[in-house]
Amino acid sequence: SFGSISAFCHCSCLHRMRRSTLPVQRRFVVSFVAAALVVWCNSHFLMGFSGPVAKARSGAGAKDYVLVMHQMCPFAQRAWFALEESGLSFQLKEVGLGSSLVYDLNPKGLVPVLVDPDGKVIAESEDIVFTIAERAGKHSSASEVASIRQLVNQRLLAAGKKAKLFGQGGDLSPVLQDLDKLVVGPFMAGDEVTAADISAAPMLQRLFEDSLVPATCSNLHTWWKAISARPTFQKTMVRSYWWWW
């Protein structure tokens, strides 16, 4: 990759310069040429990408996935959690509301947006979770995973929003009871963290923090203890947020 070439060139030139008995002025020239070569290699590597993609990938390694995000957004947290679990190399690019970069990458203007090492842009958090799982060799086709993700996205999001923002919790309890029945334990679909946990965790975090999950949902409470103790999830948790879903 151009990144490795530039690193090699830079290190090679500096190594030779240190061993050289060249005058100071000539060593300065060698150092300047080495630095210019690194800049050229990096810019040449980015030339293959469109403007917004090149901007998003600026500073990233050749094998890095770049997540354009806002850490207070639960959908961005999903994608971040997926990357933490994946073992893939990645960088986070934090953006503000109304960022032109986000609109350039995703016409809807929504985060998260994932830019892969080849410059492919993936929007929508669930599509990103799926892509990351596939690339990391951790995709699960288990029916439990699909059922939980469907319940979270089709029912929990709406019921949770009404309960969290408007204090209308009537629809939430039945949804949580149904989700509780699907939990295998210790994680959503069994012994391993899957896309089901990743899809649900940011949303349920906000419900647990407001004590909106009934004690009768014992499977969910056991699951929450397991997932919230996981370092990969803890890295993504913020205590102050103003986006719900």
XYZ file of N, CA, C and O in Angstrom, residues 24-217:
776
model
N 25.741 19.046 7.512
C 24.413 19.315 8.049
C 23.460 19.788 6.959
O 22.304 19.368 6.901
N 23.957 20.668 6.052
C 23.080 21.206 5.035
C 22.538 20.112 4.125
O 21.353 20.088 3.773
N 23.394 19.162 3.754
C 22.957 18.102 2.846
C 22.024 17.134 3.574
O 21.087 16.610 2.982
N 22.271 16.925 4.860
C 21.365 16.069 5.611
C 19.982 16.702 5.715
O 18.959 16.030 5.701
N 19.946 18.036 5.818
C 18.664 18.733 5.853
C 17.901 18.523 4.544
O 16.696 18.293 4.539
N 18.624 18.578 3.429
C 17.998 18.374 2.125
C 17.425 16.962 2.021
O 16.313 16.744 1.557
N 18.190 15.973 2.488
C 17.726 14.585 2.451
C 16.459 14.432 3.285
O 15.495 13.771 2.882
N 16.467 15.051 4.466
C 15.305 14.972 5.335
C 14.094 15.625 4.679
O 12.972 15.106 4.740
N 14.301 16.767 4.039
C 13.198 17.463 3.370
C 12.626 16.620 2.242
O 11.406 16.513 2.076
N 13.504 15.996 1.456
C 13.050 15.151 0.344
C 12.262 13.963 0.869
O 11.236 13.567 0.308
N 12.727 13.367 1.978
C 12.017 12.229 2.561
C 10.615 12.630 2.991
O 9.638 11.911 2.749
N 10.498 13.796 3.651
C 9.194 14.263 4.099
C 8.281 14.551 2.909
O 7.087 14.238 2.933
N 8.847 15.141 1.859
C 8.045 15.432 0.670
C 7.551 14.150 0.009
O 6.431 14.084 -0.496
N 8.390 13.130 0.024
C 8.004 11.847 -0.556
C 6.845 11.226 0.207
O 5.926 10.650 -0.385
N 6.876 11.334 1.537
C 5.774 10.816 2.352
C 4.478 11.537 1.994
O 3.420 10.919 1.817
N 4.533 12.865 1.900
C 3.345 13.650 1.551
C 2.835 13.251 0.176
O 1.628 13.075 -0.036
N 3.746 13.065 -0.788
C 3.342 12.686 -2.138
C 2.670 11.321 -2.149
O 1.628 11.138 -2.787
N 3.236 10.365 -1.447
C 2.660 9.019 -1.399
C 1.267 9.041 -0.801
O 0.333 8.409 -1.313
N 1.122 9.780 0.303
C -0.182 9.833 0.960
C -1.223 10.525 0.085
O -2.363 10.073 -0.015
N -0.841 11.626 -0.562
C -1.786 12.334 -1.414
C -2.120 11.506 -2.646
O -3.256 11.498 -3.119
N -1.121 10.771 -3.187
C -1.367 9.915 -4.346
C -2.334 8.797 -3.984
O -3.199 8.426 -4.782
N -2.198 8.261 -2.770
C -3.114 7.209 -2.305
C -4.542 7.727 -2.241
O -5.491 7.048 -2.614
N -4.746 8.973 -1.778
C -6.078 9.543 -1.635
C -6.661 10.025 -2.954
O -7.871 10.228 -3.061
N -5.813 10.177 -3.989
C -6.298 10.688 -5.271
C -7.318 9.753 -5.906
O -8.139 10.165 -6.706
N -7.282 8.475 -5.545
C -8.222 7.521 -6.118
C -9.619 7.655 -5.560
O -10.544 7.005 -6.055
N -9.826 8.468 -4.551
C -11.125 8.626 -3.914
C -11.759 9.951 -4.318
O -11.074 10.904 -4.672
N -13.094 9.990 -4.215
C -13.802 11.241 -4.454
C -13.485 12.236 -3.349
O -12.940 11.863 -2.309
N -13.860 13.498 -3.566
C -13.534 14.525 -2.586
C -14.005 14.225 -1.178
O -13.203 14.224 -0.237
N -15.312 13.934 -0.968
C -15.788 13.647 0.386
C -15.157 12.411 0.998
O -14.850 12.402 2.191
N -14.958 11.376 0.189
C -14.336 10.150 0.702
C -12.888 10.419 1.079
O -12.415 9.972 2.140
N -12.175 11.149 0.238
C -10.793 11.497 0.550
C -10.713 12.323 1.831
O -9.818 12.123 2.657
N -11.675 13.221 2.007
C -11.701 14.051 3.220
C -11.977 13.189 4.440
O -11.339 13.353 5.488
N -12.919 12.253 4.311
C -13.244 11.381 5.435
C -12.065 10.486 5.796
O -11.809 10.223 6.971
N -11.329 10.037 4.788
C -10.233 9.100 5.015
C -8.905 9.802 5.293
O -7.896 9.139 5.523
N -8.892 11.099 5.278
C -7.657 11.831 5.538
C -7.090 11.459 6.906
O -7.783 11.522 7.920
N -5.850 11.033 6.929
C -5.193 10.645 8.173
C -5.377 9.189 8.540
O -4.768 8.705 9.498
N -6.222 8.472 7.798
C -6.463 7.060 8.098
C -5.446 6.181 7.388
O -4.935 6.536 6.320
N -5.178 5.028 7.968
C -4.294 4.065 7.342
C -4.983 3.370 6.187
O -6.215 3.392 6.066
N -4.185 2.713 5.341
C -4.728 2.068 4.147
C -5.749 0.990 4.484
O -6.657 0.715 3.699
N -5.623 0.354 5.641
C -6.528 -0.728 6.027
C -7.592 -0.291 7.026
O -8.390 -1.106 7.493
N -7.623 0.991 7.343
C -8.570 1.488 8.340
C -9.973 1.671 7.757
O -10.138 2.155 6.637
N -10.949 1.303 8.558
C -12.326 1.714 8.320
C -12.497 3.048 9.044
O -11.959 3.232 10.144
N -13.228 3.960 8.446
C -13.459 5.275 9.056
C -14.945 5.410 9.362
O -15.787 5.260 8.467
N -15.242 5.685 10.620
C -16.625 5.881 11.035
C -16.861 7.359 11.287
O -16.312 7.941 12.214
N -17.668 7.971 10.429
C -18.072 9.365 10.604
C -19.286 9.352 11.520
O -20.305 8.707 11.209
N -19.202 10.062 12.636
C -20.187 9.844 13.693
C -20.322 11.043 14.619
O -19.555 12.000 14.534
N -21.324 10.958 15.487
C -21.434 11.824 16.649
C -21.661 10.893 17.829
O -22.593 10.095 17.829
N -20.807 10.975 18.840
C -20.817 9.977 19.902
C -22.084 9.997 20.759
O -22.370 9.033 21.471
N -22.868 11.053 20.687
C -24.101 11.093 21.468
C -25.267 10.377 20.783
O -26.318 10.197 21.386
N -25.087 9.987 19.536
C -26.146 9.351 18.772
C -26.136 7.843 19.009
O -25.103 7.194 18.821
N -27.261 7.243 19.405
C -27.283 5.800 19.666
C -27.041 4.961 18.415
O -26.508 3.853 18.506
N -27.422 5.484 17.246
C -27.185 4.739 16.013
C -25.696 4.721 15.678
O -25.164 3.710 15.209
N -25.027 5.836 15.925
C -23.571 5.860 15.757
C -22.900 4.946 16.776
O -21.901 4.291 16.476
N -23.460 4.904 17.976
C -22.907 4.022 19.005
C -22.987 2.561 18.567
O -22.092 1.768 18.844
N -24.070 2.203 17.898
C -24.182 0.851 17.348
C -22.975 0.505 16.487
O -22.345 -0.535 16.644
N -22.714 1.383 15.523
C -21.624 1.135 14.583
C -20.277 1.114 15.294
O -19.398 0.300 14.979
N -20.102 2.014 16.243
C -18.857 2.071 17.018
C -18.666 0.773 17.803
O -17.570 0.182 17.804
N -19.716 0.319 18.459
C -19.659 -0.936 19.224
C -19.309 -2.103 18.297
O -18.489 -2.973 18.638
N -19.900 -2.127 17.114
C -19.596 -3.184 16.152
C -18.116 -3.191 15.785
O -17.484 -4.254 15.695
N -17.554 -2.004 15.582
C -16.127 -1.921 15.241
C -15.251 -2.365 16.405
O -14.245 -3.060 16.216
N -15.606 -1.975 17.616
C -14.840 -2.379 18.792
C -14.824 -3.904 18.931
O -13.818 -4.497 19.328
N -15.937 -4.547 18.614
C -16.045 -5.999 18.725
C -15.368 -6.727 17.567
O -15.004 -7.890 17.691
N -15.187 -6.043 16.453
C -14.784 -6.708 15.214
C -13.321 -7.136 15.152
O -12.989 -8.112 14.495
N -12.452 -6.362 15.787
C -11.018 -6.607 15.626
C -10.448 -5.939 14.390
O -9.248 -6.042 14.118
N -11.294 -5.247 13.613
C -10.827 -4.522 12.433
C -10.131 -3.230 12.856
O -10.413 -2.673 13.915
N -9.248 -2.757 12.002
C -8.570 -1.485 12.250
C -9.506 -0.352 11.829
O -10.080 -0.385 10.736
N -9.668 0.643 12.700
C -10.602 1.717 12.372
C -10.198 3.018 13.031
O -9.402 3.063 13.968
N -10.774 4.088 12.506
C -10.651 5.413 13.101
C -12.026 6.042 13.203
O -12.895 5.803 12.359
N -12.218 6.845 14.231
C -13.458 7.585 14.405
C -13.252 9.022 13.937
O -12.229 9.631 14.234
N -14.233 9.533 13.203
C -14.186 10.940 12.783
C -15.439 11.617 13.325
O -16.540 11.455 12.790
N -15.265 12.348 14.406
C -16.377 13.026 15.073
C -16.760 14.275 14.285
O -15.896 15.063 13.874
N -18.060 14.447 14.052
C -18.545 15.613 13.321
C -19.654 16.288 14.116
O -20.271 15.680 14.992
N -19.916 17.516 13.797
C -20.988 18.256 14.450
C -22.278 18.179 13.660
O -22.321 17.674 12.528
N -23.343 18.701 14.255
C -24.632 18.735 13.576
C -24.540 19.578 12.312
O -23.921 20.637 12.296
N -25.167 19.089 11.246
C -25.177 19.841 9.996
C -23.864 19.817 9.259
O -23.645 20.627 8.345
N -22.976 18.896 9.605
C -21.669 18.824 8.956
C -21.814 18.630 7.444
O -22.554 17.763 6.981
N -21.105 19.447 6.681
C -21.151 19.316 5.222
C -20.574 17.983 4.774
O -21.017 17.426 3.760
N -19.620 17.473 5.519
C -19.041 16.177 5.172
C -20.097 15.083 5.220
O -20.153 14.217 4.342
N -20.932 15.099 6.246
C -21.982 14.080 6.374
C -22.937 14.166 5.195
O -23.293 13.147 4.582
N -23.362 15.378 4.831
C -24.279 15.537 3.701
C -23.622 15.117 2.386
O -24.296 14.591 1.494
N -22.333 15.340 2.269
C -21.630 14.926 1.052
C -21.553 13.399 0.937
O -21.582 12.853 -0.165
N -21.457 12.742 2.088
C -21.360 11.279 2.095
C -22.733 10.620 2.086
O -22.918 9.545 1.517
N -23.693 11.244 2.761
C -25.042 10.699 2.900
C -26.039 11.829 2.692
O -26.168 12.702 3.558
N -26.750 11.837 1.577
C -27.678 12.940 1.283
C -28.723 13.179 2.370
O -29.264 14.280 2.470
N -28.994 12.161 3.210
C -29.947 12.347 4.303
C -29.357 13.195 5.424
O -30.093 13.674 6.297
N -28.040 13.357 5.429
C -27.394 14.168 6.459
C -27.334 13.495 7.810
O -27.218 14.183 8.841
N -27.416 12.177 7.836
C -27.467 11.442 9.099
C -26.188 10.653 9.341
O -25.577 10.124 8.404
N -25.800 10.579 10.611
C -24.737 9.676 11.023
C -25.394 8.430 11.613
O -26.558 8.487 12.039
N -24.665 7.310 11.609
C -23.275 7.144 11.220
C -23.123 6.892 9.722
O -24.065 6.478 9.047
N -21.894 7.128 9.256
C -21.505 6.761 7.899
C -20.162 6.045 7.996
O -19.242 6.547 8.647
N -20.079 4.890 7.365
C -18.833 4.126 7.357
C -18.189 4.241 5.988
O -18.855 4.072 4.967
N -16.895 4.530 5.971
C -16.114 4.541 4.731
C -15.082 3.437 4.849
O -14.214 3.477 5.738
N -15.172 2.433 3.969
C -14.276 1.280 4.094
C -12.932 1.566 3.434
O -12.747 2.625 2.804
N -11.958 0.677 3.566
C -10.619 0.946 3.013
C -10.587 1.154 1.506
O -9.657 1.763 0.978
N -11.604 0.649 0.786
C -11.673 0.837 -0.661
C -12.440 2.097 -1.048
O -12.641 2.365 -2.238
N -12.904 2.839 -0.046
C -13.630 4.061 -0.327
C -15.121 3.871 -0.474
O -15.836 4.814 -0.801
N -15.629 2.667 -0.226
C -17.074 2.434 -0.296
C -17.757 3.077 0.897
O -17.291 2.969 2.027
N -18.873 3.749 0.650
C -19.617 4.446 1.697
C -20.855 3.636 2.057
O -21.638 3.255 1.186
N -21.012 3.363 3.359
C -22.188 2.646 3.856
C -22.873 3.522 4.890
O -22.254 3.927 5.877
N -24.141 3.821 4.654
C -24.936 4.572 5.624
C -25.948 3.617 6.250
O -26.032 2.456 5.857
N -26.700 4.102 7.224
C -27.679 3.323 7.987
C -26.961 2.373 8.951
O -26.181 1.521 8.545
N -27.252 2.534 10.221
C -26.504 1.816 11.257
C -26.601 0.295 11.126
O -25.620 -0.418 11.307
N -27.781 -0.230 10.783
C -27.916 -1.677 10.691
C -27.146 -2.241 9.499
O -26.608 -3.347 9.565
N -27.087 -1.498 8.406
C -26.281 -1.921 7.267
C -24.795 -1.919 7.627
O -24.030 -2.787 7.194
N -24.407 -0.932 8.422
C -23.010 -0.861 8.859
C -22.677 -2.039 9.772
O -21.629 -2.678 9.625
N -23.576 -2.338 10.711
C -23.361 -3.479 11.616
C -23.212 -4.767 10.816
O -22.320 -5.583 11.069
N -24.066 -4.957 9.820
C -24.011 -6.150 8.980
C -22.689 -6.214 8.221
O -22.030 -7.270 8.168
N -22.285 -5.093 7.625
C -21.048 -5.053 6.849
C -19.834 -5.375 7.716
O -18.966 -6.168 7.328
N -19.783 -4.779 8.886
C -18.649 -5.013 9.787
C -18.589 -6.480 10.202
O -17.516 -7.093 10.215
N -19.740 -7.060 10.551
C -19.770 -8.468 10.954
C -19.278 -9.367 9.830
O -18.509 -10.316 10.056
N -19.699 -9.067 8.599
C -19.259 -9.873 7.451
C -17.757 -9.738 7.219
O -17.064 -10.746 7.019
N -17.259 -8.521 7.255
C -15.834 -8.295 6.985
C -14.964 -8.924 8.073
O -13.839 -9.340 7.810
N -15.491 -8.981 9.287
C -14.725 -9.533 10.406
C -14.931 -11.042 10.553
O -14.346 -11.658 11.440
N -15.766 -11.615 9.693
C -16.044 -13.046 9.781
C -16.871 -13.410 10.992
O -16.774 -14.527 11.510
N -17.722 -12.475 11.443
C -18.518 -12.717 12.645
C -20.019 -12.638 12.380
O -20.810 -12.513 13.304
N -20.393 -12.737 11.117
C -21.822 -12.672 10.802
C -22.522 -13.947 11.263
O -22.031 -15.053 11.058
N -23.653 -13.773 11.896
C -24.452 -14.909 12.365
C -25.779 -14.934 11.612
O -26.465 -13.914 11.521
N -26.116 -16.103 11.082
C -27.391 -16.261 10.378
C -28.449 -16.893 11.270
O -29.507 -17.306 10.795
N -28.163 -16.978 12.573
C -29.104 -17.597 13.507
C -30.430 -16.845 13.493
O -30.466 -15.609 13.445
N -31.518 -17.589 13.551
C -32.843 -16.970 13.509
C -33.077 -16.062 14.704
O -33.793 -15.056 14.605
N -32.470 -16.396 15.860
C -32.633 -15.565 17.053
C -32.091 -14.156 16.825
O -32.674 -13.170 17.276
N -30.978 -14.081 16.126
C -30.365 -12.783 15.859
C -31.286 -11.928 15.002
O -31.539 -10.752 15.298
N -31.806 -12.503 13.953
C -32.698 -11.770 13.057
C -33.977 -11.341 13.775
O -34.456 -10.206 13.598
N -34.523 -12.221 14.598
C -35.770 -11.902 15.308
C -35.577 -10.751 16.283
O -36.429 -9.858 16.393
N -34.457 -10.756 16.996
C -34.190 -9.699 17.973
C -33.955 -8.366 17.278
O -34.494 -7.325 17.699
N -33.190 -8.384 16.208
C -32.937 -7.128 15.485
C -34.238 -6.560 14.917
O -34.453 -5.338 14.929
N -35.094 -7.435 14.428
C -36.376 -6.986 13.887
C -37.241 -6.356 14.981
O -37.839 -5.293 14.782
N -37.297 -6.982 16.136
C -38.093 -6.448 17.238
C -37.548 -5.097 17.690
O -38.313 -4.160 17.930
N -36.232 -5.006 17.807
C -35.614 -3.748 18.241
C -35.950 -2.623 17.276
O -36.367 -1.524 17.694
N -35.801 -2.875 15.987
C -35.966 -1.804 15.006
C -37.421 -1.492 14.675
O -37.753 -0.341 14.391
N -38.278 -2.477 14.722
C -39.664 -2.251 14.346
C -40.565 -1.881 15.519
O -41.607 -1.257 15.325
N -40.174 -2.277 16.726
C -41.061 -2.031 17.868
C -40.407 -1.237 19.000
O -40.989 -0.290 19.525
N -39.203 -1.623 19.374
C -38.568 -0.978 20.531
C -38.241 0.483 20.269
O -38.382 1.321 21.171
N -37.798 0.803 19.064
C -37.434 2.193 18.770
C -38.608 3.139 19.004
O -38.464 4.162 19.661
N -39.757 2.784 18.459
C -40.926 3.663 18.595
C -41.432 3.718 20.031
O -41.725 4.794 20.566
N -41.533 2.543 20.673
C -42.048 2.506 22.049
C -41.082 3.191 23.010
O -41.491 3.897 23.942
N -39.796 2.984 22.796
C -38.791 3.613 23.651
C -38.783 5.122 23.517
O -38.627 5.842 24.508
N -38.968 5.613 22.305
C -38.995 7.058 22.091
C -40.170 7.694 22.830
O -40.026 8.730 23.486
N -41.333 7.085 22.746
C -42.512 7.621 23.429
C -42.312 7.633 24.945
O -42.675 8.591 25.626
N -41.686 6.556 25.462
C -41.480 6.473 26.912
C -40.399 7.441 27.375
O -40.547 8.110 28.411
N -39.329 7.535 26.607
C -38.172 8.344 27.014
C -38.441 9.844 26.866
O -38.121 10.634 27.761
N -39.038 10.225 25.758
C -39.197 11.645 25.482
C -40.504 12.226 25.993
O -40.559 13.388 26.384
N -41.559 11.413 25.968
C -42.878 11.956 26.263
C -43.529 11.331 27.495
O -44.662 11.671 27.836
N -42.813 10.418 28.144
C -43.357 9.801 29.346
C -44.539 8.898 29.099
O -45.308 8.605 30.013
N -44.683 8.438 27.861
C -45.786 7.559 27.502
C -45.267 6.125 27.395
O -44.861 5.671 26.332
N -45.263 5.434 28.521
C -44.645 4.121 28.574
C -45.575 2.952 28.360
O -45.167 1.793 28.509
N -46.815 3.222 27.973
C -47.785 2.143 27.841
C -47.417 1.090 26.817
O -47.712 -0.096 26.990
N -46.768 1.528 25.723
C -46.399 0.580 24.671
C -45.079 -0.132 24.954
O -44.762 -1.133 24.313
N -44.297 0.399 25.892
C -42.952 -0.116 26.097
C -42.932 -1.463 26.822
O -42.185 -2.375 26.447
N -43.712 -1.590 27.860
C -43.666 -2.806 28.669
C -43.930 -4.079 27.869
O -43.175 -5.057 27.983
N -44.969 -4.126 27.016
C -45.186 -5.334 26.214
C -44.020 -5.659 25.286
O -43.679 -6.836 25.091
N -43.399 -4.620 24.734
C -42.249 -4.842 23.846
C -41.088 -5.446 24.625
O -40.436 -6.404 24.175
N -40.810 -4.894 25.803
C -39.716 -5.410 26.627
C -39.993 -6.842 27.091
O -39.068 -7.666 27.149
N -41.239 -7.130 27.398
C -41.588 -8.496 27.803
C -41.344 -9.474 26.656
O -40.816 -10.576 26.864
N -41.692 -9.083 25.449
C -41.464 -9.947 24.289
C -39.970 -10.109 24.008
O -39.511 -11.203 23.653
N -39.221 -9.030 24.167
C -37.780 -9.115 23.972
C -37.140 -9.997 25.033
O -36.232 -10.796 24.741
N -37.607 -9.872 26.255
C -37.085 -10.674 27.357
C -37.211 -12.174 27.056
O -36.327 -12.958 27.380
N -38.290 -12.550 26.403
C -38.509 -13.961 26.073
C -37.535 -14.468 25.014
O -37.279 -15.682 24.920
N -36.993 -13.558 24.224
C -36.082 -13.954 23.148
C -34.632 -14.083 23.609
O -33.806 -14.669 22.902
N -34.317 -13.516 24.769
C -32.936 -13.530 25.253
C -32.535 -14.957 25.636
O -33.165 -15.593 26.480
N -31.446 -15.446 25.027
C -30.956 -16.802 25.307
C -30.066 -16.785 26.541
O -30.167 -17.652 27.414
N -29.186 -15.801 26.625
C -28.272 -15.664 27.747
C -26.932 -16.369 27.506
O -26.893 -17.379 26.820
N -25.856 -15.843 28.041
C -25.794 -14.570 28.770
C -25.989 -13.358 27.854
O -26.380 -12.294 28.302
N -25.694 -13.548 26.545
C -25.948 -12.472 25.590
C -27.244 -12.770 24.837
O -27.897 -13.780 25.080
N -27.624 -11.906 23.956
C -28.933 -12.018 23.325
C -29.183 -13.381 22.688
O -30.236 -13.981 22.860
N -28.199 -13.875 21.931
C -28.397 -15.122 21.190
C -27.525 -16.258 21.699
O -27.358 -17.263 21.013
N -26.950 -16.107 22.887
C -26.130 -17.188 23.427
C -24.833 -16.700 24.035
O -24.780 -15.614 24.619
N -23.791 -17.500 23.881
C -22.518 -17.232 24.563
C -21.675 -16.152 23.898
O -20.734 -15.651 24.510
N -21.972 -15.827 22.645
C -21.170 -14.851 21.917
C -21.960 -13.584 21.645
O -23.186 -13.622 21.452
N -21.252 -12.467 21.625
C -21.864 -11.203 21.220
C -22.122 -11.246 19.713
O -21.241 -11.610 18.934
N -23.334 -10.909 19.318
C -23.699 -10.901 17.904
C -24.302 -9.550 17.538
O -24.396 -8.641 18.375
N -24.750 -9.457 16.296
C -25.402 -8.230 15.845
C -26.657 -7.927 16.644
O -27.072 -6.769 16.735
N -27.259 -8.941 17.234
C -28.444 -8.712 18.066
C -28.096 -7.849 19.274
O -28.830 -6.902 19.615
N -26.992 -8.151 19.935
C -26.542 -7.350 21.082
C -26.170 -5.944 20.644
O -26.504 -4.956 21.316
N -25.485 -5.855 19.509
C -25.004 -4.564 19.024
C -26.173 -3.661 18.640
O -26.161 -2.456 18.910
N -27.194 -4.237 18.026
C -28.365 -3.449 17.643
C -29.133 -2.946 18.859
O -29.640 -1.821 18.871
N -29.219 -3.789 19.871
C -30.061 -3.473 21.027
C -29.369 -2.638 22.096
O -30.030 -1.831 22.774
N -28.070 -2.808 22.277
C -27.385 -2.259 23.448
C -27.516 -0.745 23.618
O -27.834 -0.274 24.727
N -27.267 0.072 22.584
C -27.367 1.524 22.808
C -28.761 1.971 23.210
O -28.926 2.886 24.019
N -29.780 1.319 22.646
C -31.153 1.697 22.962
C -31.521 1.279 24.383
O -32.096 2.059 25.152
N -31.163 0.046 24.717
C -31.483 -0.440 26.058
C -30.658 0.265 27.129
O -31.111 0.414 28.269
N -29.473 0.718 26.789
C -28.680 1.500 27.745
C -29.484 2.689 28.240
O -29.549 2.971 29.444
N -30.137 3.389 27.328
C -30.886 4.585 27.683
C -32.139 4.264 28.497
O -32.572 5.070 29.308
N -32.686 3.081 28.269
C -33.849 2.660 29.054
C -33.440 2.208 30.450
O -34.099 2.543 31.436
N -32.346 1.455 30.536
C -31.877 1.006 31.851
C -31.445 2.195 32.704
O -31.694 2.224 33.918
N -30.814 3.178 32.116
C -30.342 4.329 32.885
C -31.490 5.152 33.456
O -31.305 5.865 34.433
N -32.659 5.040 32.842
C -33.842 5.742 33.364
C -34.788 4.803 34.094
O -35.946 5.160 34.358
N -34.292 3.602 34.418
C -35.076 2.603 35.167
C -36.414 2.301 34.486
O -37.448 2.158 35.141
N -36.383 2.196 33.159
C -37.593 1.933 32.390
C -37.768 0.468 32.023
O -38.739 0.116 31.336
N -36.838 -0.387 32.473
C -36.949 -1.819 32.202
C -37.462 -2.495 33.473
O -36.771 -2.505 34.498
N -38.663 -3.073 33.451
C -39.240 -3.670 34.658
C -38.391 -4.810 35.214
O -37.722 -5.524 34.458
N -38.427 -4.965 36.525
C -37.687 -6.049 37.176
C -38.167 -7.413 36.709
O -37.423 -8.399 36.780
N -39.398 -7.481 36.241
C -39.930 -8.757 35.757
C -39.220 -9.249 34.496
O -39.300 -10.431 34.172
N -38.520 -8.349 33.813
C -37.729 -8.743 32.633
C -36.357 -9.219 33.109
O -35.323 -8.580 32.862
